[in-house]
């Protein structure tokens, strides 16, 4: 299940680690669970005995993509690619972002900022790749994650009056500090090296930039997303 | 020069890559430069011919810590550990942050946010480790970077009236949105897993947290630093 083609043939993807497996089991029934004897007395596994296959430490080591592993894995059914129930709320759209670590960090950040969902545009990393699954650390079970053509998503957001913001390294663009926080928006972040595509930049309502005071040439894309999301997302008073 | 002991014995550290080497040469004279024939006609190297040693692609490959390399390296003199000229301005202090990638990203972010400097507290990665040097991408030549005991730095900031902010995952702490942007402050970020030490949390003026709206348990430390620095740092109007 390390490759996209195999995942699609089997209609399964693999997650690993006790915390993320527990998050996954709150959402869906696994095809099967794999665990080492270290989990023989784990309370939270008691409900899943029928789905559980015991494995040796050697098998766990071979299954894991990382040097260290926690000895527990779940093969989860690949969800049918569905449409979101609602497009209201705030969304992060990723245009050809390449690094699974950056994408996972942005999904976690979107989760922490209270967003509704994240859309991985065509040309981004596959949503179920093991590296991305690991990097999202379970946040994909807290907020909605979709894949699709961003121009179609942009059109849908505009149709319901949700402002769509692009981001670019262009001091002629609008400073992010000028945008009033809101509960409805879509923000697009672009590729690590090239930024957003020109085509998408022309489809947005406004394009934002983060003024840089120092001599730095750019911010890491996930840092920029964090700065923008915590500015754009309206915070409800307690 | 991959190990701290060797760097201290030789009083040299190694940087690699054309862009970062150029940034370094603006600041200090190298002990020597190493370049492959790919740089035989590079204009910016003409002034440094006396310091230049030509190397083969094989040597470049062996020297580089990364799989791909740009074929150019500089052995730079280890700067004497000096005190900053001034403590005014805004500073980022790192308490036992472990990951060189996170530290480098925070130095770049501090640079972009217009900070004065970054202090790596005792127990952080060595300032001249190759991984950190690579991760800072030259931002260490734009802003000041020091190493030292954070409690001493905190005392110095307090002595000149600069507010010192800690950061913690504690909803009882002060929301970062309540702090007015300023040109003088010191912000402390803590270890990836454990956060700031209790001892340092007690030495600050105020401890800040980032309210999380989603179900996420924490933000990546570099993302949190980005969100806080772009809020705390006062922006001069054009």
Short mmCIF file of C-alpha atoms in Angstrom, two decimals:
data_model
loop_
_atom_site.label_atom_id
_atom_site.label_comp_id
_atom_site.label_asym_id
_atom_site.label_seq_id
_atom_site.Cartn_x
_atom_site.Cartn_y
_atom_site.Cartn_z
CA UNK A 1 0.00 0.00 0.00
CA UNK A 2 3.05 2.25 -0.40
CA UNK A 3 2.09 3.07 -3.99
CA UNK A 4 -0.97 4.87 -5.26
CA UNK A 5 -1.76 2.18 -7.83
CA UNK A 6 -1.68 -0.54 -5.19
CA UNK A 7 -3.85 1.52 -2.87
CA UNK A 8 -6.43 1.97 -5.61
CA UNK A 9 -6.38 -1.71 -6.58
CA UNK A 10 -6.85 -2.83 -3.00
CA UNK A 11 -9.03 0.17 -2.03
CA UNK A 12 -7.01 0.33 1.19
CA UNK A 13 -4.42 2.61 2.74
CA UNK A 14 -2.15 2.07 5.71
CA UNK A 15 -1.79 4.20 8.80
CA UNK A 16 0.64 3.60 11.64
CA UNK A 17 1.11 4.65 15.25
CA UNK A 18 -1.15 4.24 18.27
CA UNK A 19 -2.46 7.80 18.37
CA UNK A 20 -3.38 8.07 14.68
CA UNK A 21 -4.87 4.57 14.61
CA UNK A 22 -7.11 5.51 17.53
CA UNK A 23 -8.22 8.67 15.70
CA UNK A 24 -8.95 6.62 12.57
CA UNK A 25 -11.05 4.06 14.46
CA UNK A 26 -13.34 6.86 15.66
CA UNK A 27 -14.19 7.55 12.00
CA UNK A 28 -14.32 4.24 10.20
CA UNK A 29 -14.08 0.49 10.60
CA UNK A 30 -10.66 -0.83 9.54
CA UNK A 31 -10.24 -3.63 7.02
CA UNK A 32 -7.84 -5.11 9.59
CA UNK A 33 -5.49 -4.05 12.37
CA UNK A 34 -1.92 -5.27 12.80
CA UNK A 35 -0.28 -5.09 16.23
CA UNK A 36 2.70 -6.51 18.06
CA UNK A 37 2.46 -8.19 21.47
CA UNK A 38 3.24 -4.80 23.03
CA UNK A 39 -0.51 -4.11 22.56
CA UNK A 40 -1.73 -7.40 24.10
CA UNK A 41 -3.23 -5.58 27.07
CA UNK A 42 -4.21 -2.27 25.42
CA UNK A 43 -7.72 -1.43 26.62
CA UNK A 44 -8.73 0.56 23.57
CA UNK A 45 -8.05 -2.46 21.34
CA UNK A 46 -10.51 -4.70 23.19
CA UNK A 47 -13.41 -3.65 20.95
CA UNK A 48 -11.45 -4.54 17.83
CA UNK A 49 -10.30 -8.09 18.61
CA UNK A 50 -12.19 -9.52 15.61
CA UNK A 51 -10.21 -7.30 13.23
CA UNK A 52 -6.85 -7.78 14.89
CA UNK A 53 -3.90 -9.72 13.48
CA UNK A 54 -0.91 -10.16 15.76
CA UNK A 55 2.45 -9.55 14.11
CA UNK A 56 6.08 -9.99 15.20
CA UNK A 57 8.45 -7.08 15.78
CA UNK A 58 10.24 -8.09 12.57
CA UNK A 59 7.06 -7.78 10.51
CA UNK A 60 6.30 -4.43 12.14
CA UNK A 61 9.78 -3.24 11.28
CA UNK A 62 9.35 -4.35 7.66
CA UNK A 63 5.93 -2.68 7.36
CA UNK A 64 7.00 0.63 8.84
CA UNK A 65 8.37 3.31 6.57
CA UNK A 66 10.28 4.89 9.44
CA UNK A 67 13.32 3.64 11.32
CA UNK A 68 11.40 3.44 14.55
CA UNK A 69 7.84 2.17 14.65
CA UNK A 70 5.16 1.85 17.30
CA UNK A 71 4.19 -1.69 16.38
CA UNK A 72 0.61 -0.91 15.38
CA UNK A 73 -0.96 -0.40 11.97
CA UNK A 74 -4.43 -0.16 10.47
CA UNK A 75 -5.45 -0.94 6.90
CA UNK A 76 -8.30 1.47 6.30
CA UNK A 77 -10.77 1.48 3.41
CA UNK A 78 -10.00 4.19 0.89
CA UNK A 79 -12.95 6.58 1.27
CA UNK A 80 -15.02 7.19 -1.83
CA UNK A 81 -14.15 10.62 -3.21
CA UNK A 82 -17.22 12.51 -2.11
CA UNK A 83 -18.27 16.10 -2.24
CA UNK A 84 -18.33 18.10 0.98
CA UNK A 85 -21.70 18.44 2.71
CA UNK A 86 -21.32 22.19 2.68
CA UNK A 87 -18.90 24.70 1.22
CA UNK A 88 -19.51 27.26 3.93
CA UNK A 89 -16.72 27.90 6.39
CA UNK A 90 -13.02 28.51 5.76
CA UNK A 91 -10.87 26.45 3.45
CA UNK A 92 -7.21 26.04 2.56
CA UNK A 93 -6.43 25.11 -1.06
CA UNK A 94 -2.98 23.82 -2.06
CA UNK A 95 -1.73 24.42 -5.59
CA UNK A 96 0.92 21.81 -6.50
CA UNK A 97 2.59 21.82 -3.09
CA UNK A 98 5.16 19.02 -3.31
CA UNK A 99 6.58 18.23 0.10
CA UNK A 100 4.44 15.84 2.19
CA UNK A 101 5.94 17.36 5.35
CA UNK A 102 4.77 20.85 4.32
CA UNK A 103 1.30 19.58 3.37
CA UNK A 104 0.90 17.64 6.60
CA UNK A 105 2.01 20.64 8.66
CA UNK A 106 -0.52 22.82 6.83
CA UNK A 107 -3.35 20.33 7.44
CA UNK A 108 -2.44 20.33 11.17
CA UNK A 109 -2.29 24.14 11.15
CA UNK A 110 -5.66 24.40 9.38
CA UNK A 111 -7.07 22.08 12.04
CA UNK A 112 -5.64 24.22 14.85
CA UNK A 113 -6.91 27.42 13.24
CA UNK A 114 -10.43 25.98 13.09
CA UNK A 115 -10.80 25.65 9.33
CA UNK A 116 -13.48 23.54 7.69
CA UNK A 117 -11.27 21.71 5.23
CA UNK A 118 -8.25 21.46 2.97
CA UNK A 119 -8.25 20.74 -0.78
CA UNK A 120 -5.16 19.22 -2.42
CA UNK A 121 -5.10 20.52 -5.98
CA UNK A 122 -4.16 18.43 -8.98
CA UNK A 123 -0.38 17.96 -8.95
CA UNK A 124 -0.04 17.87 -5.17
CA UNK A 125 1.03 14.73 -3.32
CA UNK A 126 -1.55 11.92 -3.19
CA UNK A 127 -3.77 12.32 -0.17
CA UNK A 128 -3.15 8.76 1.01
CA UNK A 129 0.61 8.54 0.50
CA UNK A 130 2.26 7.10 3.63
CA UNK A 131 4.49 10.15 4.11
CA UNK A 132 1.55 12.53 4.02
CA UNK A 133 -0.58 10.29 6.25
CA UNK A 134 2.24 10.29 8.79
CA UNK A 135 2.78 14.03 8.55
CA UNK A 136 -0.89 14.92 9.11
CA UNK A 137 -0.71 13.21 12.54
CA UNK A 138 -4.43 12.51 12.64
CA UNK A 139 -5.63 16.02 11.76
CA UNK A 140 -7.21 14.54 8.61
CA UNK A 141 -9.77 12.97 10.96
CA UNK A 142 -10.64 16.36 12.50
CA UNK A 143 -11.16 18.41 9.35
CA UNK A 144 -12.22 17.48 5.83
CA UNK A 145 -9.54 16.76 3.23
CA UNK A 146 -10.35 16.55 -0.49
CA UNK A 147 -8.44 16.28 -3.76
CA UNK A 148 -9.47 17.96 -6.99
CA UNK A 149 -9.01 20.61 -9.64
CA UNK A 150 -8.70 23.95 -7.82
CA UNK A 151 -10.29 26.00 -10.59
CA UNK A 152 -13.52 24.04 -10.07
CA UNK A 153 -13.37 24.61 -6.31
CA UNK A 154 -12.69 28.33 -6.82
CA UNK A 155 -15.76 28.61 -9.06
CA UNK A 156 -17.92 26.93 -6.42
CA UNK A 157 -16.68 29.23 -3.64
CA UNK A 158 -17.31 32.31 -5.77
CA UNK A 159 -20.81 31.06 -6.61
CA UNK A 160 -21.76 31.16 -2.91
CA UNK A 161 -20.04 34.48 -2.27
CA UNK A 162 -17.05 33.14 -0.32
CA UNK A 163 -14.00 35.35 -0.97
CA UNK A 164 -11.10 33.48 -2.56
CA UNK A 165 -7.62 34.74 -1.69
CA UNK A 166 -4.46 33.82 -3.53
CA UNK A 167 -0.99 34.28 -2.07
CA UNK A 168 2.08 35.55 -3.86
CA UNK A 169 5.51 37.07 -3.29
CA UNK A 170 4.46 40.31 -4.93
CA UNK A 171 4.63 43.57 -2.96
CA UNK A 172 2.02 44.94 -5.40
CA UNK A 173 -0.46 42.47 -3.94
CA UNK A 174 -2.63 43.26 -0.92
CA UNK A 175 -0.96 43.03 2.51
CA UNK A 176 -2.56 40.24 4.53
CA UNK A 177 -3.00 42.69 7.42
CA UNK A 178 -5.62 44.58 5.43
CA UNK A 179 -8.04 41.64 5.36
CA UNK A 180 -10.71 41.52 8.04
CA UNK A 181 -10.97 38.15 9.79
CA UNK A 182 -14.03 36.18 8.68
CA UNK A 183 -15.72 32.83 9.08
CA UNK A 184 -15.98 32.25 5.33
CA UNK A 185 -12.98 32.37 3.01
CA UNK A 186 -10.77 30.21 0.81
CA UNK A 187 -7.00 30.74 0.85
CA UNK A 188 -4.72 29.26 -1.81
CA UNK A 189 -1.05 28.49 -1.11
CA UNK A 190 1.29 27.65 -3.99
CA UNK A 191 4.20 25.41 -4.90
CA UNK A 192 7.34 25.72 -2.74
CA UNK A 193 9.55 27.04 -5.54
CA UNK A 194 7.18 28.56 -8.07
CA UNK A 195 4.28 29.74 -5.97
CA UNK A 196 0.75 29.71 -7.34
CA UNK A 197 0.11 29.25 -11.05
CA UNK A 198 -0.68 32.41 -13.01
CA UNK A 199 -3.95 30.86 -14.16
CA UNK A 200 -5.19 30.43 -10.60
CA UNK A 201 -3.90 33.86 -9.51
CA UNK A 202 -6.26 35.34 -12.10
CA UNK A 203 -9.27 33.44 -10.77
CA UNK A 204 -9.09 34.76 -7.19
CA UNK A 205 -10.88 37.75 -5.69
CA UNK A 206 -7.70 39.18 -4.17
CA UNK A 207 -4.08 38.08 -3.93
CA UNK A 208 -2.30 38.57 -0.62
CA UNK A 209 1.32 38.86 0.36
CA UNK A 210 3.17 38.92 3.66
CA UNK A 211 5.41 42.01 3.83
CA UNK A 212 8.95 40.96 4.75
CA UNK A 213 10.97 43.39 6.80
CA UNK A 214 14.26 41.58 6.82
CA UNK A 215 16.54 40.47 4.02
CA UNK A 216 14.90 37.05 3.81
CA UNK A 217 13.78 36.10 0.35
CA UNK A 218 10.83 33.98 1.29
CA UNK A 219 9.06 32.20 4.08
CA UNK A 220 8.59 28.47 4.16
CA UNK A 221 5.14 27.80 2.61
CA UNK A 222 3.77 26.21 5.79
CA UNK A 223 4.93 29.16 7.92
CA UNK A 224 3.28 31.57 5.48
CA UNK A 225 0.07 29.52 5.61
CA UNK A 226 0.15 29.63 9.43
CA UNK A 227 0.61 33.41 9.53
CA UNK A 228 -2.20 33.95 6.98
CA UNK A 229 -4.69 31.48 8.48
CA UNK A 230 -4.40 32.84 12.02
CA UNK A 231 -4.97 36.33 10.62
CA UNK A 232 -7.85 35.47 8.26
CA UNK A 233 -9.84 33.13 10.49
CA UNK A 234 -12.28 35.00 12.72
CA UNK A 235 -12.06 34.09 16.39
CA UNK A 236 -15.24 33.79 18.40
CA UNK A 237 -15.09 35.52 21.74
CA UNK A 238 -15.46 33.24 24.73
CA UNK B 1 34.07 19.87 10.14
CA UNK B 2 30.94 17.76 10.58
CA UNK B 3 31.50 17.48 14.34
CA UNK B 4 31.50 20.23 16.91
CA UNK B 5 34.84 19.12 18.40
CA UNK B 6 36.52 19.22 15.01
CA UNK B 7 35.04 22.63 14.25
CA UNK B 8 36.40 23.97 17.53
CA UNK B 9 39.83 22.43 17.01
CA UNK B 10 40.11 23.86 13.50
CA UNK B 11 38.15 27.04 14.31
CA UNK B 12 36.38 26.53 10.99
CA UNK B 13 32.93 25.56 9.82
CA UNK B 14 31.72 24.53 6.38
CA UNK B 15 28.94 26.04 4.31
CA UNK B 16 27.73 24.80 0.95
CA UNK B 17 25.75 26.07 -2.01
CA UNK B 18 26.30 29.06 -4.28
CA UNK B 19 23.71 31.34 -2.72
CA UNK B 20 24.74 30.84 0.91
CA UNK B 21 28.46 31.03 0.05
CA UNK B 22 27.85 34.40 -1.63
CA UNK B 23 25.98 35.65 1.45
CA UNK B 24 28.85 34.47 3.67
CA UNK B 25 31.49 36.24 1.56
CA UNK B 26 29.70 39.55 2.11
CA UNK B 27 30.34 39.12 5.84
CA UNK B 28 33.76 37.53 6.25
CA UNK B 29 36.84 36.30 4.43
CA UNK B 30 36.85 32.52 4.02
CA UNK B 31 39.75 30.33 5.13
CA UNK B 32 39.40 28.75 1.69
CA UNK B 33 36.81 28.08 -1.01
CA UNK B 34 36.26 24.75 -2.74
CA UNK B 35 34.60 24.67 -6.15
CA UNK B 36 34.15 22.31 -9.07
CA UNK B 37 34.86 23.28 -12.68
CA UNK B 38 31.20 24.25 -13.00
CA UNK B 39 32.26 27.56 -11.38
CA UNK B 40 35.29 28.18 -13.66
CA UNK B 41 33.56 31.18 -15.25
CA UNK B 42 31.49 32.44 -12.32
CA UNK B 43 31.92 36.22 -12.18
CA UNK B 44 31.33 36.56 -8.48
CA UNK B 45 34.23 34.18 -7.75
CA UNK B 46 36.79 36.36 -9.62
CA UNK B 47 37.63 38.36 -6.49
CA UNK B 48 38.34 35.19 -4.52
CA UNK B 49 40.78 33.40 -6.84
CA UNK B 50 43.58 33.45 -4.22
CA UNK B 51 41.40 31.52 -1.77
CA UNK B 52 40.00 29.07 -4.29
CA UNK B 53 40.82 25.36 -4.49
CA UNK B 54 39.42 23.48 -7.47
CA UNK B 55 37.89 20.11 -6.62
CA UNK B 56 36.51 17.22 -8.66
CA UNK B 57 32.84 16.26 -8.72
CA UNK B 58 33.78 13.18 -6.69
CA UNK B 59 35.34 15.27 -3.93
CA UNK B 60 32.30 17.58 -3.95
CA UNK B 61 30.03 14.56 -3.60
CA UNK B 62 32.08 13.23 -0.67
CA UNK B 63 32.12 16.64 1.08
CA UNK B 64 28.41 17.28 0.72
CA UNK B 65 26.06 16.04 3.40
CA UNK B 66 23.19 15.93 0.96
CA UNK B 67 22.53 13.60 -1.95
CA UNK B 68 22.71 16.43 -4.45
CA UNK B 69 25.25 19.19 -4.11
CA UNK B 70 25.99 22.44 -5.91
CA UNK B 71 29.73 21.86 -6.17
CA UNK B 72 30.77 24.84 -4.07
CA UNK B 73 31.82 25.09 -0.43
CA UNK B 74 33.43 27.64 1.87
CA UNK B 75 35.42 26.95 5.02
CA UNK B 76 34.64 29.95 7.19
CA UNK B 77 36.40 31.02 10.39
CA UNK B 78 34.33 30.22 13.47
CA UNK B 79 33.34 33.68 14.76
CA UNK B 80 34.46 34.48 18.30
CA UNK B 81 31.41 34.26 20.60
CA UNK B 82 30.77 37.94 21.05
CA UNK B 83 28.09 39.91 22.80
CA UNK B 84 25.58 41.79 20.67
CA UNK B 85 26.25 45.49 20.12
CA UNK B 86 22.83 46.29 21.45
CA UNK B 87 19.98 44.40 23.07
CA UNK B 88 17.31 46.76 21.78
CA UNK B 89 15.00 45.43 19.10
CA UNK B 90 13.09 42.18 18.98
CA UNK B 91 14.56 38.76 19.71
CA UNK B 92 13.62 35.11 19.42
CA UNK B 93 15.01 32.78 22.11
CA UNK B 94 14.95 29.00 21.64
CA UNK B 95 14.80 26.74 24.70
CA UNK B 96 16.21 23.28 23.87
CA UNK B 97 14.66 23.11 20.39
CA UNK B 98 16.10 19.93 18.89
CA UNK B 99 15.34 19.74 15.20
CA UNK B 100 17.80 21.66 12.98
CA UNK B 101 15.05 22.02 10.36
CA UNK B 102 12.75 23.71 12.87
CA UNK B 103 15.52 26.00 14.12
CA UNK B 104 16.59 26.98 10.62
CA UNK B 105 12.98 27.69 9.63
CA UNK B 106 12.58 29.89 12.73
CA UNK B 107 15.78 31.83 11.95
CA UNK B 108 14.46 32.43 8.40
CA UNK B 109 11.07 33.46 9.81
CA UNK B 110 12.71 35.83 12.34
CA UNK B 111 14.66 37.34 9.45
CA UNK B 112 11.48 37.83 7.38
CA UNK B 113 9.61 39.31 10.35
CA UNK B 114 12.39 41.88 10.82
CA UNK B 115 13.76 40.68 14.14
CA UNK B 116 17.13 41.76 15.50
CA UNK B 117 18.43 38.34 16.46
CA UNK B 118 17.96 34.76 17.60
CA UNK B 119 19.52 33.13 20.67
CA UNK B 120 19.98 29.35 20.79
CA UNK B 121 19.71 28.36 24.44
CA UNK B 122 21.91 25.76 26.09
CA UNK B 123 20.74 22.32 24.94
CA UNK B 124 19.73 23.43 21.44
CA UNK B 125 21.57 22.21 18.34
CA UNK B 126 25.08 23.66 17.83
CA UNK B 127 24.88 26.87 15.85
CA UNK B 128 27.44 25.68 13.29
CA UNK B 129 26.21 22.13 12.72
CA UNK B 130 26.00 21.44 8.97
CA UNK B 131 22.28 20.58 9.13
CA UNK B 132 21.44 23.86 10.84
CA UNK B 133 23.72 25.87 8.56
CA UNK B 134 21.91 24.37 5.58
CA UNK B 135 18.48 24.95 7.05
CA UNK B 136 19.07 28.65 7.81
CA UNK B 137 19.63 29.26 4.06
CA UNK B 138 21.79 32.33 4.66
CA UNK B 139 19.42 34.12 7.05
CA UNK B 140 22.15 33.87 9.73
CA UNK B 141 24.02 36.51 7.69
CA UNK B 142 21.02 38.88 7.80
CA UNK B 143 20.23 38.78 11.50
CA UNK B 144 22.37 38.08 14.56
CA UNK B 145 22.54 34.54 15.94
CA UNK B 146 23.98 33.79 19.38
CA UNK B 147 24.26 30.81 21.71
CA UNK B 148 24.03 31.02 25.49
CA UNK B 149 22.19 30.42 28.72
CA UNK B 150 18.67 31.85 28.27
CA UNK B 151 18.23 32.82 31.93
CA UNK B 152 21.17 35.24 31.54
CA UNK B 153 19.65 36.70 28.37
CA UNK B 154 16.26 37.07 30.05
CA UNK B 155 17.84 38.98 32.92
CA UNK B 156 19.55 41.35 30.48
CA UNK B 157 16.33 42.02 28.57
CA UNK B 158 14.44 42.70 31.77
CA UNK B 159 17.20 45.06 32.93
CA UNK B 160 16.58 47.31 29.92
CA UNK B 161 12.80 47.07 30.15
CA UNK B 162 12.24 44.80 27.16
CA UNK B 163 9.20 42.57 27.78
CA UNK B 164 10.03 38.87 27.77
CA UNK B 165 7.25 36.54 26.58
CA UNK B 166 7.23 32.80 27.09
CA UNK B 167 5.00 30.47 25.09
CA UNK B 168 3.06 27.51 26.38
CA UNK B 169 0.18 25.18 25.58
CA UNK B 170 -1.80 26.47 28.54
CA UNK B 171 -5.23 28.08 27.97
CA UNK B 172 -4.71 29.85 31.31
CA UNK B 173 -1.88 31.81 29.70
CA UNK B 174 -2.45 35.10 27.85
CA UNK B 175 -3.81 34.85 24.29
CA UNK B 176 -1.20 36.16 21.83
CA UNK B 177 -3.89 38.37 20.30
CA UNK B 178 -3.95 40.50 23.44
CA UNK B 179 -0.36 41.69 23.02
CA UNK B 180 0.19 45.00 21.27
CA UNK B 181 2.80 44.85 18.49
CA UNK B 182 6.09 46.49 19.51
CA UNK B 183 9.63 47.08 18.31
CA UNK B 184 11.18 45.71 21.51
CA UNK B 185 10.40 42.26 22.86
CA UNK B 186 11.90 38.84 23.45
CA UNK B 187 9.86 35.73 22.67
CA UNK B 188 10.87 32.27 23.91
CA UNK B 189 9.84 29.09 22.07
CA UNK B 190 10.35 25.70 23.73
CA UNK B 191 11.32 22.14 22.97
CA UNK B 192 9.20 20.29 20.36
CA UNK B 193 7.86 17.71 22.79
CA UNK B 194 8.11 19.28 26.21
CA UNK B 195 7.77 22.98 25.52
CA UNK B 196 9.61 25.55 27.63
CA UNK B 197 11.21 24.56 30.92
CA UNK B 198 9.25 25.48 34.06
CA UNK B 199 12.26 27.42 35.32
CA UNK B 200 12.25 29.73 32.30
CA UNK B 201 8.44 30.06 32.29
CA UNK B 202 8.76 31.60 35.76
CA UNK B 203 11.35 34.15 34.62
CA UNK B 204 9.23 35.75 31.88
CA UNK B 205 6.98 38.81 32.12
CA UNK B 206 4.04 37.03 30.48
CA UNK B 207 3.43 33.62 28.95
CA UNK B 208 1.44 33.48 25.73
CA UNK B 209 -0.57 30.79 24.05
CA UNK B 210 -2.22 30.41 20.67
CA UNK B 211 -5.90 29.47 21.12
CA UNK B 212 -6.67 26.40 19.03
CA UNK B 213 -10.13 26.14 17.59
CA UNK B 214 -9.92 22.71 16.07
CA UNK B 215 -9.21 19.33 17.59
CA UNK B 216 -5.48 19.64 16.91
CA UNK B 217 -3.32 19.05 19.94
CA UNK B 218 -0.47 21.32 19.03
CA UNK B 219 1.10 23.38 16.29
CA UNK B 220 4.55 22.66 14.92
CA UNK B 221 6.95 24.87 16.92
CA UNK B 222 8.11 26.79 13.83
CA UNK B 223 4.50 27.49 12.76
CA UNK B 224 3.69 28.75 16.25
CA UNK B 225 6.80 30.97 16.16
CA UNK B 226 5.70 32.39 12.79
CA UNK B 227 2.18 33.18 14.00
CA UNK B 228 3.51 34.83 17.19
CA UNK B 229 6.34 36.83 15.56
CA UNK B 230 4.13 38.32 12.84
CA UNK B 231 1.67 39.35 15.55
CA UNK B 232 4.21 40.72 18.06
CA UNK B 233 6.53 42.58 15.69
CA UNK B 234 5.37 46.15 15.04
CA UNK B 235 5.14 47.04 11.36
CA UNK B 236 6.22 50.50 10.24
CA UNK B 237 3.82 52.14 7.87
CA UNK B 238 5.28 52.91 4.44
#
